[in-house]
Short mmCIF file of C-alpha atoms in Angstrom, two decimals:
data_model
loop_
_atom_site.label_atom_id
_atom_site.label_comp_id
_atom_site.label_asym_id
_atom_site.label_seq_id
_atom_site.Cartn_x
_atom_site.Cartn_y
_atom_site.Cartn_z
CA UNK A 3 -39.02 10.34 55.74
CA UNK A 4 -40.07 7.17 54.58
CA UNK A 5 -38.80 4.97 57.37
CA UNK A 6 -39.93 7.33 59.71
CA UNK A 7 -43.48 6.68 57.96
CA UNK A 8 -43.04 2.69 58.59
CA UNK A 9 -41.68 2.84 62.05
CA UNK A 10 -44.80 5.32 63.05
CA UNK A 11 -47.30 2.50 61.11
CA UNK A 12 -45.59 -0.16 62.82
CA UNK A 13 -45.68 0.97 66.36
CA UNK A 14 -49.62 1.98 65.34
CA UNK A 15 -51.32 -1.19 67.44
CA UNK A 16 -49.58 0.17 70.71
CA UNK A 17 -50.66 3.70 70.34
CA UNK A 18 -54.42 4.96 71.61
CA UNK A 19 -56.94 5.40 68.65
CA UNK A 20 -57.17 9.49 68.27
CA UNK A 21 -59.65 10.99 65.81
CA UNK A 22 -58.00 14.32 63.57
CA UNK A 23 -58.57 17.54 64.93
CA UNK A 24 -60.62 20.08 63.74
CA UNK A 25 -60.24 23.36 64.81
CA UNK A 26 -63.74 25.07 63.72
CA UNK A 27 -65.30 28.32 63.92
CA UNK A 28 -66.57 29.22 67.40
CA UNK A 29 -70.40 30.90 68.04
CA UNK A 30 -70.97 34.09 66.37
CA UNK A 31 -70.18 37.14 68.69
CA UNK A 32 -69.31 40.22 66.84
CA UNK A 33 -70.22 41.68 63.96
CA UNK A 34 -68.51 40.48 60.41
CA UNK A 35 -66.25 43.49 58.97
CA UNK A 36 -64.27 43.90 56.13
CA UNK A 37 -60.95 46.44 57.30
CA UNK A 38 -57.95 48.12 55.37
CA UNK A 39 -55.57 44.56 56.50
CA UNK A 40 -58.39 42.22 58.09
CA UNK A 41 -61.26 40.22 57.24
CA UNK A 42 -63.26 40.23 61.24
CA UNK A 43 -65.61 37.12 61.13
CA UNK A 44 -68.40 36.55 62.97
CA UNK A 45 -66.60 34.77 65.69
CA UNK A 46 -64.17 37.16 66.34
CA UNK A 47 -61.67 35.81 64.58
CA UNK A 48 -58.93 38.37 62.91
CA UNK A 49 -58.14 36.77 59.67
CA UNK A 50 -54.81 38.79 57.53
CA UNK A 51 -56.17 40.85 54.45
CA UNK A 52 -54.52 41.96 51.30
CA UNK A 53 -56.13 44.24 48.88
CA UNK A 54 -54.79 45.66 45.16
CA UNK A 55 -56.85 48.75 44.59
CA UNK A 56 -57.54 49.67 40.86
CA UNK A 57 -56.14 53.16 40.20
CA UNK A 58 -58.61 53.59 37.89
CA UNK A 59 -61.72 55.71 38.88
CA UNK A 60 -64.04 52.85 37.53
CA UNK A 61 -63.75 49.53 39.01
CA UNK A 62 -65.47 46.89 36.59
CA UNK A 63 -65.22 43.57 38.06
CA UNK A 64 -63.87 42.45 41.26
CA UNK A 65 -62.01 38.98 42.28
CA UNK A 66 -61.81 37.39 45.58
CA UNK A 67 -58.85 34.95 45.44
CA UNK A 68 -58.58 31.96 47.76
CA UNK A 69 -55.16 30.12 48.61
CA UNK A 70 -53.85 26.60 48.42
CA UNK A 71 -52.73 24.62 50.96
CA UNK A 72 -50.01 26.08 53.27
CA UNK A 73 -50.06 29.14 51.58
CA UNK A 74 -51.43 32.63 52.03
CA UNK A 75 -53.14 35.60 50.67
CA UNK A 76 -49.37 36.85 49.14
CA UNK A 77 -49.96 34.00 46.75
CA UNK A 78 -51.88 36.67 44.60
CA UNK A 79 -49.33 39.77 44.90
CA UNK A 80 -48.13 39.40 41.00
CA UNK A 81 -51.82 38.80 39.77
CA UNK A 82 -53.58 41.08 42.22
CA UNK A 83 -51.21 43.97 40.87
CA UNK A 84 -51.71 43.01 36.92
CA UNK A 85 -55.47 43.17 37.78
CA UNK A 86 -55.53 46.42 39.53
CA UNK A 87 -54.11 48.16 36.24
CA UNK A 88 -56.91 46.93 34.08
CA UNK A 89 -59.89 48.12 36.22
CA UNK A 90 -60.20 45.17 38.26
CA UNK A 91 -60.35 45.48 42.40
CA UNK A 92 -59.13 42.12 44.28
CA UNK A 93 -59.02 40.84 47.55
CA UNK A 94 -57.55 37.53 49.37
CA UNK A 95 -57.65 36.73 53.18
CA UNK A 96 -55.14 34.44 55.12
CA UNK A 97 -57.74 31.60 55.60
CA UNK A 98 -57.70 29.81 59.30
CA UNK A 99 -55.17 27.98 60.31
CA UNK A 100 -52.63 29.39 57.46
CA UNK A 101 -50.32 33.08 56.92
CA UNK A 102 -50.63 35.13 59.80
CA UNK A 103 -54.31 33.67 60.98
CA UNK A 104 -54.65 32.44 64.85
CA UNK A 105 -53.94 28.75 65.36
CA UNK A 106 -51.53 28.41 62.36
CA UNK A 107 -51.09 25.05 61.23
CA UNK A 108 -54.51 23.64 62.56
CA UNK A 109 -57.33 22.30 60.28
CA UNK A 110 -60.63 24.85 60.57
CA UNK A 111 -62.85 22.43 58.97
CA UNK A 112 -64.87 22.44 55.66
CA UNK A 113 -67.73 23.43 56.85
CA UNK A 114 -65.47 26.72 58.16
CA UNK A 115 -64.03 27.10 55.36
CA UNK A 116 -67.10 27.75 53.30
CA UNK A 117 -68.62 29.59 56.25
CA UNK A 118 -65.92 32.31 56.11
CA UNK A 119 -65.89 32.50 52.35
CA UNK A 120 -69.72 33.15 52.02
CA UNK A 121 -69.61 35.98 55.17
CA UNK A 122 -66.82 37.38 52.54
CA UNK A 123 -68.38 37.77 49.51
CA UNK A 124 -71.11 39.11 51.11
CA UNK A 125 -68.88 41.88 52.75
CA UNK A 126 -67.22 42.41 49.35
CA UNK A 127 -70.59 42.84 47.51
CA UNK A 128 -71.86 45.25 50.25
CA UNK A 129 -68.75 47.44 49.32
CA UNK A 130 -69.30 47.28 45.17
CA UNK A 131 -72.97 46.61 44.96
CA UNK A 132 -72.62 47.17 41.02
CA UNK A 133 -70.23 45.14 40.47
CA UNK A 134 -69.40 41.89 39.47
CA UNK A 135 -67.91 39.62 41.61
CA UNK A 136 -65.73 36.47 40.72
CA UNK A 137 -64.00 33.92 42.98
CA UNK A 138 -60.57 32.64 41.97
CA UNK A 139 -59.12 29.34 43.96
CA UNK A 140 -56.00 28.08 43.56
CA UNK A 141 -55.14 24.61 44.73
CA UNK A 142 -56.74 23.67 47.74
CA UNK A 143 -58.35 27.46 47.43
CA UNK A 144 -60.25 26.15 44.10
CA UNK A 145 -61.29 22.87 45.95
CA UNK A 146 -62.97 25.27 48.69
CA UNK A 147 -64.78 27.80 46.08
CA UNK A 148 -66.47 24.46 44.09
CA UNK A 149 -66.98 23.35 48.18
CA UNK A 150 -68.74 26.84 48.74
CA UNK A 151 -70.57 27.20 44.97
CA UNK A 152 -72.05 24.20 45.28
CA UNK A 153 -73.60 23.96 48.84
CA UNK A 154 -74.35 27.61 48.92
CA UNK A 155 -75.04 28.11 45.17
CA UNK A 156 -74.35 31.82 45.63
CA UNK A 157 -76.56 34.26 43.67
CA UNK A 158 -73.58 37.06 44.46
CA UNK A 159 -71.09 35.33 42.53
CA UNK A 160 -70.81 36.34 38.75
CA UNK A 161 -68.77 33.25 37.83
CA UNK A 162 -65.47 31.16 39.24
CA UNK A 163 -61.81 30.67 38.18
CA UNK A 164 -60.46 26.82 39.72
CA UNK A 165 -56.46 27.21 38.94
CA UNK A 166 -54.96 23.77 39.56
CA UNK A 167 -58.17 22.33 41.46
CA UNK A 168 -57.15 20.35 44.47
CA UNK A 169 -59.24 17.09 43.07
CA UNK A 170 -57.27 14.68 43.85
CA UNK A 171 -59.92 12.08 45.78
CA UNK A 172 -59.07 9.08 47.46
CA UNK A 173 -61.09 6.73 44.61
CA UNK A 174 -58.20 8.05 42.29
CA UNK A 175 -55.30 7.13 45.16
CA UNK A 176 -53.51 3.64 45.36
CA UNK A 177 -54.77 2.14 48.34
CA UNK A 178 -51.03 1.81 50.13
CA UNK A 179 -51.86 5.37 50.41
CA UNK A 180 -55.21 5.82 51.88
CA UNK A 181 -54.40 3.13 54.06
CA UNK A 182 -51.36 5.22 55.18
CA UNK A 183 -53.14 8.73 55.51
CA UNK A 184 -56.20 7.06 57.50
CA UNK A 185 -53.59 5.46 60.12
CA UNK A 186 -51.32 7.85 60.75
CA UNK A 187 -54.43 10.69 60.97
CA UNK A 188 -56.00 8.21 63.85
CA UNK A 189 -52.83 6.89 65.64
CA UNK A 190 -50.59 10.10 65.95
CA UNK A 191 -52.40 13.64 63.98
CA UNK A 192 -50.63 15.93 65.25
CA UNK A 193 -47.18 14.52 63.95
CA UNK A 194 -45.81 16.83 61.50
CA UNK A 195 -44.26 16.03 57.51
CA UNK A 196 -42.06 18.11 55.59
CA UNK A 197 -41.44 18.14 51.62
CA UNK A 198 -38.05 16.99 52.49
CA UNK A 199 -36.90 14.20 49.62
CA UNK A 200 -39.78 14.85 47.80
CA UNK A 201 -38.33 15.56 44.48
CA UNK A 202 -41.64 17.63 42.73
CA UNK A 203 -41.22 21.10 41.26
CA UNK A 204 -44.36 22.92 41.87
CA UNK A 205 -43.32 26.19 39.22
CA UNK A 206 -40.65 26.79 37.07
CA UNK A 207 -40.23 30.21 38.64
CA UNK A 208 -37.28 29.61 40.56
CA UNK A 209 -37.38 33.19 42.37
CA UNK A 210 -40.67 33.09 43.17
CA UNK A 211 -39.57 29.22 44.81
CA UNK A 212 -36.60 30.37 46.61
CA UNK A 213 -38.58 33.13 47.62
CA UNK A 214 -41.47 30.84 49.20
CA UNK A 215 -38.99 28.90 51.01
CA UNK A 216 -37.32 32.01 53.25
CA UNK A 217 -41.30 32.93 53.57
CA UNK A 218 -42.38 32.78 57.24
CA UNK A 219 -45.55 32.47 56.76
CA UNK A 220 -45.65 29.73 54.39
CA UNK A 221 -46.20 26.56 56.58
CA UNK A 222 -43.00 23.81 56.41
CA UNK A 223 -44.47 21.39 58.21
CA UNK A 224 -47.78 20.10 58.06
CA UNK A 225 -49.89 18.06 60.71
CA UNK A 226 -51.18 14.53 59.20
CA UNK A 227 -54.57 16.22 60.33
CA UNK A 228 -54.17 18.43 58.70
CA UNK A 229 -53.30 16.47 55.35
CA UNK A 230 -56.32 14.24 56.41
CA UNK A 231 -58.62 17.19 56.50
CA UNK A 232 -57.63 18.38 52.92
CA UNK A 233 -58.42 14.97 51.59
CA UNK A 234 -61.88 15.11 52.84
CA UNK A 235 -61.79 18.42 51.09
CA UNK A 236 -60.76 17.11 47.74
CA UNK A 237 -63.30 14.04 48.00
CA UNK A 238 -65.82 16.40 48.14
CA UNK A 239 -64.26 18.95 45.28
CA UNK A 240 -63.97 15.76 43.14
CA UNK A 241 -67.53 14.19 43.52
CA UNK A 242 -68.56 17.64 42.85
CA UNK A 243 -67.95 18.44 39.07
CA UNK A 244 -71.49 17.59 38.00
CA UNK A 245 -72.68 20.47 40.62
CA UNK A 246 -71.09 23.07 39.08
CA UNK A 247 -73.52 24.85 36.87
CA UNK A 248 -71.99 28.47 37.29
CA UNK A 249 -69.76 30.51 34.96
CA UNK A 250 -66.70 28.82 34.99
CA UNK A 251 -63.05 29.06 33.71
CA UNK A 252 -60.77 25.97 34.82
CA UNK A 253 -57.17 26.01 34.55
CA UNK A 254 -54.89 23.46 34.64
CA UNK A 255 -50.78 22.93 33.67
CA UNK A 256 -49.67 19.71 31.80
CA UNK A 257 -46.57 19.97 33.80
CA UNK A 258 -48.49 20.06 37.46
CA UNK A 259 -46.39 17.75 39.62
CA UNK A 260 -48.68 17.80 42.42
CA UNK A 261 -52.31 17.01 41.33
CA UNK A 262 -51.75 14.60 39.33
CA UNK A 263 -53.41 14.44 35.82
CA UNK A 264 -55.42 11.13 36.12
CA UNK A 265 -57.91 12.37 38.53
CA UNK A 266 -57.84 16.31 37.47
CA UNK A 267 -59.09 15.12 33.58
CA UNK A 268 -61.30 12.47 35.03
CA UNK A 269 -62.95 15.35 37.22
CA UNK A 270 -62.68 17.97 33.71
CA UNK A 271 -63.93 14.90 31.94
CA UNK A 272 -66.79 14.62 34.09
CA UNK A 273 -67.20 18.46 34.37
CA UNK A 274 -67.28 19.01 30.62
CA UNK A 275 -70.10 16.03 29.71
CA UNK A 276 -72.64 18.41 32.39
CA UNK A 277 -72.98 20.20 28.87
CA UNK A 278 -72.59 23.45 30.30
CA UNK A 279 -72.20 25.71 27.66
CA UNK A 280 -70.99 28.65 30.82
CA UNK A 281 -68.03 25.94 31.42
CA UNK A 282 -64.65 26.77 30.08
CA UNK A 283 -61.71 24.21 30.53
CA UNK A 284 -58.05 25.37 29.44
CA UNK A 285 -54.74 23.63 29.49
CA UNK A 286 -51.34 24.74 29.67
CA UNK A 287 -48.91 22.80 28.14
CA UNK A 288 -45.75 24.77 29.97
CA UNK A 289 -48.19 25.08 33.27
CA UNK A 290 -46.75 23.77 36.49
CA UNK A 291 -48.57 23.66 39.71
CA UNK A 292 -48.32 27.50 40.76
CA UNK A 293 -50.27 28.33 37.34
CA UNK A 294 -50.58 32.06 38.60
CA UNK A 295 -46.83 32.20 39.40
CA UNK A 296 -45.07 30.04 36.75
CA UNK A 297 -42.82 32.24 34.21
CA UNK A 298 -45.84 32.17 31.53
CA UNK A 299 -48.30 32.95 34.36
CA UNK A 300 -48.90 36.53 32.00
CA UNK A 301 -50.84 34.55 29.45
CA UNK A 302 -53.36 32.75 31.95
CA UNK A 303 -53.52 36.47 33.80
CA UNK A 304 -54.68 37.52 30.09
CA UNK A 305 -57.14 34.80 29.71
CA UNK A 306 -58.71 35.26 33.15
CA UNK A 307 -59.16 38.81 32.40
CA UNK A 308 -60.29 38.11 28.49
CA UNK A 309 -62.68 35.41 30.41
CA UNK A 310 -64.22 37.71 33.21
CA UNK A 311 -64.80 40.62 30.90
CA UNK A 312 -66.44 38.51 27.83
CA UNK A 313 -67.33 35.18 29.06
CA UNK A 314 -65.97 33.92 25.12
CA UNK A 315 -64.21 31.54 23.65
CA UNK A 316 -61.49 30.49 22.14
CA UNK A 317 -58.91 31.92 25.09
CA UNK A 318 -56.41 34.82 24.02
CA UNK A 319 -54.03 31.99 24.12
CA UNK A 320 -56.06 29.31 23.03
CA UNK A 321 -55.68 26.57 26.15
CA UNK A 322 -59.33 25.94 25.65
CA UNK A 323 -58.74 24.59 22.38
CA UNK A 324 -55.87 22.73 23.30
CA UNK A 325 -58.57 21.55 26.20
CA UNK A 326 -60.92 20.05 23.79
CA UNK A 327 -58.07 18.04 21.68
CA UNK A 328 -56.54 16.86 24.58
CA UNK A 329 -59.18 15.59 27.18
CA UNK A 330 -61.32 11.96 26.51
CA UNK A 331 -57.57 11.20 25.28
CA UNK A 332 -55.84 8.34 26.60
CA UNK A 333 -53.61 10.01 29.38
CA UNK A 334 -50.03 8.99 29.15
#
């Protein structure tokens, strides 16, 4: 992959200046709806839907889960179904471009982004008026609730769950790779990278790997526009952390391979010195990536729901301790 990299970056002053595509929401033409397996937005747009019902005749809390990056709503199947036995309803929608959505593969735009997650929760409180509503992003998914939270600063939202925030902003990257990202997302955008030779393990769940990889509707290759549009995403996730003044639990796994932890404790560094009492920062030391996946992912399923019902400190499993002794630390 790499030479292919330096032969694209060489042959860069022969190639027409292009600007990355973004593939944004068109004008609003039908009314927004909230089916059985789809999320309608205004635009028309069908976007997949996956609900886990409680059986429970009380529902107490409801969670609207947002995916990372080349992912989809399944990302929540294990957590959804834990939740649904302890009187909590949640939902998660293939956002644009990713899943089963139209135009797979293409960048919707931040602005989109936000756009469809707001038209969402206000479907989702129209079905449980009385009761309270929490939005869980993972990854990229996390970077796009603190996008929505703070622009919006939603008064339907009872408080937000950031697994493995996508903060990784180009201040923290070296400047070989900005340098990289910008040229290749100008010269040629709609070439495609794989994870090929890229030796980072995202979970220790093997199955739930092996099982990702056969996955058709996890995305293989990505579009450098695509990876161009994320880091605008995470620029604005990252310069963000003094915005957030809602309820908030923040997860993160010592042993994430793919945010890496100098600018994720810089950004729960700068999050925890807002002084927000509402704030809660936990960290995992066996955590990988795919927090809500990983073999232990039980224990942060126990502290989410701990979290949502109680809002109180320390954790069941006491990462927010751990949190406090570890971050303003020299990281090694």
């Amino acid at each position: 992959m790499l030479k292919k990299l330096v032969l694209v970056f060489l042959l860069t002053t022969h190639i027409v200046a292009c600007v990355p595509g973004i593939h944004s929401s068109g004008p609003a033409i039908a009314k927004a709806q909230l089916l059985t397996n789809v999320f309608i937005t205004p635009d028309g747009s069908y976007l997949p839907l996956k609900s886990w019902n409680t059986p429970l005749p009380e529902t107490k809390s409801v969670i609207i889960a947002v995916h990372g990056f080349n992912d989809y709503s399944n990302f929540f199947q294990q957590a959804g179904t834990y939740f649904s036995q302890h009187q909590t309803q949640s939902y998660a929608y293939d956002q644009r471009g990713f899943g089963g959505s139209a135009n797979r593969g293409l960048w919707a735009g931040i602005n989109t982004y936000i756009a469809d997650l707001d038209c969402f929760i206000q479907l989702v409180k129209l079905r449980h008026p009385d009761v309270p509503i929490y939005l869980l992003g993972q990854s990229m998914g996390a970077a796009i609730v603190i996008a929505t939270m703070t622009q919006s600063n939603h008064q339907l939202v009872n408080g937000i769950i950031l697994a493995a925030p996508a903060v990784w902003a180009r201040q923290t990257m070296p400047w070989y790779q900005n340098t990289l990202l910008w040229t290749l997302s100008h010269t040629v955008p709609w070439m495609t990278l794989t994870g090929e030779g890229i030796e980072i393990m995202p979970s220790d769940n093997i199955k739930v790997l092996q099982a990702l990889s056969k996955d058709p509707l996890v995305i293989k290759e990505t579009r450098i526009e695509s990876i161009y549009g994320l880091a605008n995403l995470m620029d604005q996730a990252y310069s963000s952390a003094g915005l957030i003044t809602d309820n908030a639990l923040l997860l993160y796994g010592e042993k994430d391979e793919v945010i890496p932890k100098q600018p994720t404790y810089q950004f729960l560094n700068n999050l925890a010195n807002t002084s927000d009492s509402r704030i809660t920062i936990a960290l995992y030391k066996n955590g990988y990536h795919m927090l809500l996946r990983d073999l232990d992912a039980a224990i942060l399923w126990n502290d989410i729901y701990f979290w949502i019902n109680t809002f109180a400190t320390p954790l069941p499993s006491g990462a927010d301790i751990r949190a406090q002794q570890i971050l303003n630390q020299p990281i090694e």
